[in-house]
């Protein structure tokens, strides 16, 4: 029996990963350490709450005493815990620096003292910055050149993880994934925001002219890649996880409207995000060489995501009706 400390497991990707891991490995236990910020939602894991192999620990990855206590009970760590939304980081990045930089350091140092088997840091394609016109997709050797407060805080965690491998020989692996979509994504991110707004005939706010390009990855494809890198990745190395599903803002909004059967008149072009990264693109051949393949393309990933939001209206309506969400929405969109 192995025990994995999954941090941030009450969020979007972490909750999908815990469900995936418990199904994929009958001999694994999971401890989920999560602070339950606005993005952490116990509803995301109702179906595994009763599993004897699952345990929830309410707390902060910056709390060294708690982290030390939990670290003594685990063999591996997968760190998802983070502030994850670029627009919120533009409003103020203190929580981002705390959780995404100091929190990663706290986990790494506790893991070093404990001597864990593996530490996987969940990073992002955003650490590479933005791709120039005609540039090839990023390989893992591309320099980290983040340009917004979120991506800077994630790059700090990514680089600290690498430093712990180099300096102390901690068995660290890093994944850098593109934009995930799928069940349980908080409706501040573009895809769930647009799906849920469209279902309520609300405007879909497209930043600038909708020309920024993102790669899309279905969340369970990401979970499979993390599982593979955790077990088969080379210590000290990073792995890009991209779906080869690039689309610009106009293509994404039009596809969503097609799938939810709503008119294009719902599209509303709004003031651009400051410092908007215009193009992310990953070369994922390194993780493919380990045997990983995405099961979903952009169409099937989006279709599956739309179907989930249609079937789980209680889940997202509860969030969208909350005071926290309404205050954020007003600040980000109404007073834009
Ligand atoms: P999310 O915002 O949905 O969830 C983050 C979770 O972390 C929440 O449950 C929150 O309560 C928890 N958390 C935050 N700060 C914490 C702290 N200090 N201590 C303990 N728990 C804390 O995020 P997500 O979209 O699921 O992203 C998960 C990870 O994957 C993040 O590290 C993010 O940077 C990375 N990532 C996300 C994407 C994406 O498209 N969403 C792509 C690539 C990488
Ligand atoms: P987002 O989901 O915030 O992810 P990220 O910025 O981390 O890639 O945004 C994805 C893209 O969608 C990005 O180019 C910004 C754009 N966007 C909009 O056009 N409107 C919105 O309301 C949001 C949230 C994002």
mmCIF file with all atom_site columns, C-alpha atoms and ligand atoms in Angstrom, residues 84-87 126 150 179 185 188-191 193-194 205-208 212-214 270 273 276-277 280 328 333, ligand 2:
data_model
loop_
_atom_site.group_PDB
_atom_site.id
_atom_site.type_symbol
_atom_site.label_atom_id
_atom_site.label_alt_id
_atom_site.label_comp_id
_atom_site.label_asym_id
_atom_site.label_entity_id
_atom_site.label_seq_id
_atom_site.pdbx_PDB_ins_code
_atom_site.Cartn_x
_atom_site.Cartn_y
_atom_site.Cartn_z
_atom_site.occupancy
_atom_site.B_iso_or_equiv
_atom_site.pdbx_formal_charge
_atom_site.auth_seq_id
_atom_site.auth_comp_id
_atom_site.auth_asym_id
_atom_site.auth_atom_id
_atom_site.pdbx_PDB_model_num
ATOM   1  C CA  . UNK A 1 84  ? -4.904  29.490 -10.391 1.00 0.00 ? 84  UNK A CA  1
ATOM   2  C CA  . UNK A 1 85  ? -6.677  32.390 -12.113 1.00 0.00 ? 85  UNK A CA  1
ATOM   3  C CA  . UNK A 1 86  ? -4.694  34.957 -14.111 1.00 0.00 ? 86  UNK A CA  1
ATOM   4  C CA  . UNK A 1 87  ? -7.372  37.687 -13.879 1.00 0.00 ? 87  UNK A CA  1
ATOM   5  C CA  . UNK A 1 126 ? 2.240   29.738 -18.882 1.00 0.00 ? 126 UNK A CA  1
ATOM   6  C CA  . UNK A 1 150 ? 0.116   34.208 -11.857 1.00 0.00 ? 150 UNK A CA  1
ATOM   7  C CA  . UNK A 1 179 ? -5.482  24.812 -20.541 1.00 0.00 ? 179 UNK A CA  1
ATOM   8  C CA  . UNK A 1 185 ? -13.913 23.588 -13.294 1.00 0.00 ? 185 UNK A CA  1
ATOM   9  C CA  . UNK A 1 188 ? -14.360 31.865 -13.658 1.00 0.00 ? 188 UNK A CA  1
ATOM   10 C CA  . UNK A 1 189 ? -12.204 30.144 -16.298 1.00 0.00 ? 189 UNK A CA  1
ATOM   11 C CA  . UNK A 1 190 ? -13.250 30.827 -19.856 1.00 0.00 ? 190 UNK A CA  1
ATOM   12 C CA  . UNK A 1 191 ? -14.856 27.559 -20.956 1.00 0.00 ? 191 UNK A CA  1
ATOM   13 C CA  . UNK A 1 193 ? -17.881 30.668 -17.674 1.00 0.00 ? 193 UNK A CA  1
ATOM   14 C CA  . UNK A 1 194 ? -19.034 30.788 -21.292 1.00 0.00 ? 194 UNK A CA  1
ATOM   15 C CA  . UNK A 1 205 ? -17.157 38.363 -22.644 1.00 0.00 ? 205 UNK A CA  1
ATOM   16 C CA  . UNK A 1 206 ? -14.365 37.806 -25.187 1.00 0.00 ? 206 UNK A CA  1
ATOM   17 C CA  . UNK A 1 207 ? -11.185 39.726 -24.345 1.00 0.00 ? 207 UNK A CA  1
ATOM   18 C CA  . UNK A 1 208 ? -9.843  42.030 -27.051 1.00 0.00 ? 208 UNK A CA  1
ATOM   19 C CA  . UNK A 1 212 ? -5.263  34.797 -28.243 1.00 0.00 ? 212 UNK A CA  1
ATOM   20 C CA  . UNK A 1 213 ? -4.489  31.133 -28.885 1.00 0.00 ? 213 UNK A CA  1
ATOM   21 C CA  . UNK A 1 214 ? -4.630  28.418 -26.235 1.00 0.00 ? 214 UNK A CA  1
ATOM   22 C CA  . UNK A 1 270 ? -14.697 43.563 -24.059 1.00 0.00 ? 270 UNK A CA  1
ATOM   23 C CA  . UNK A 1 273 ? -6.711  41.553 -20.365 1.00 0.00 ? 273 UNK A CA  1
ATOM   24 C CA  . UNK A 1 276 ? -2.527  39.162 -22.367 1.00 0.00 ? 276 UNK A CA  1
ATOM   25 C CA  . UNK A 1 277 ? -0.288  36.263 -23.477 1.00 0.00 ? 277 UNK A CA  1
ATOM   26 C CA  . UNK A 1 280 ? 0.751   29.175 -25.827 1.00 0.00 ? 280 UNK A CA  1
ATOM   27 C CA  . UNK A 1 328 ? -15.839 38.732 -8.311  1.00 0.00 ? 328 UNK A CA  1
ATOM   28 C CA  . UNK A 1 333 ? -16.941 42.173 -15.801 1.00 0.00 ? 333 UNK A CA  1
HETATM 29 P P1  . LIG B 2 .   ? -8.465  31.544 -18.857 1.00 0.00 ? 2   LIG B P1  1
HETATM 30 O O1  . LIG B 2 .   ? -9.532  30.505 -18.814 1.00 0.00 ? 2   LIG B O1  1
HETATM 31 O O2  . LIG B 2 .   ? -8.472  32.614 -17.809 1.00 0.00 ? 2   LIG B O2  1
HETATM 32 O O3  . LIG B 2 .   ? -7.060  30.776 -18.866 1.00 0.00 ? 2   LIG B O3  1
HETATM 33 P P2  . LIG B 2 .   ? -5.566  31.374 -19.107 1.00 0.00 ? 2   LIG B P2  1
HETATM 34 O O4  . LIG B 2 .   ? -5.586  32.833 -19.234 1.00 0.00 ? 2   LIG B O4  1
HETATM 35 O O5  . LIG B 2 .   ? -4.877  30.925 -17.862 1.00 0.00 ? 2   LIG B O5  1
HETATM 36 O O6  . LIG B 2 .   ? -5.088  30.711 -20.348 1.00 0.00 ? 2   LIG B O6  1
HETATM 37 O O7  . LIG B 2 .   ? -8.500  32.263 -20.256 1.00 0.00 ? 2   LIG B O7  1
HETATM 38 C C1  . LIG B 2 .   ? -8.328  31.526 -21.457 1.00 0.00 ? 2   LIG B C1  1
HETATM 39 C C2  . LIG B 2 .   ? -8.339  32.509 -22.613 1.00 0.00 ? 2   LIG B C2  1
HETATM 40 O O8  . LIG B 2 .   ? -9.634  33.093 -22.706 1.00 0.00 ? 2   LIG B O8  1
HETATM 41 C C3  . LIG B 2 .   ? -7.350  33.654 -22.488 1.00 0.00 ? 2   LIG B C3  1
HETATM 42 O O9  . LIG B 2 .   ? -6.854  33.984 -23.777 1.00 0.00 ? 2   LIG B O9  1
HETATM 43 C C4  . LIG B 2 .   ? -8.212  34.794 -21.965 1.00 0.00 ? 2   LIG B C4  1
HETATM 44 C C5  . LIG B 2 .   ? -9.564  34.499 -22.598 1.00 0.00 ? 2   LIG B C5  1
HETATM 45 N N1  . LIG B 2 .   ? -10.734 34.921 -21.788 1.00 0.00 ? 2   LIG B N1  1
HETATM 46 C C6  . LIG B 2 .   ? -11.740 35.683 -22.370 1.00 0.00 ? 2   LIG B C6  1
HETATM 47 O O10 . LIG B 2 .   ? -11.669 36.059 -23.558 1.00 0.00 ? 2   LIG B O10 1
HETATM 48 N N2  . LIG B 2 .   ? -12.814 36.023 -21.596 1.00 0.00 ? 2   LIG B N2  1
HETATM 49 C C7  . LIG B 2 .   ? -12.934 35.658 -20.308 1.00 0.00 ? 2   LIG B C7  1
HETATM 50 O O11 . LIG B 2 .   ? -13.941 36.025 -19.654 1.00 0.00 ? 2   LIG B O11 1
HETATM 51 C C8  . LIG B 2 .   ? -11.896 34.858 -19.722 1.00 0.00 ? 2   LIG B C8  1
HETATM 52 C C9  . LIG B 2 .   ? -11.981 34.414 -18.282 1.00 0.00 ? 2   LIG B C9  1
HETATM 53 C C10 . LIG B 2 .   ? -10.817 34.506 -20.507 1.00 0.00 ? 2   LIG B C10 1
#
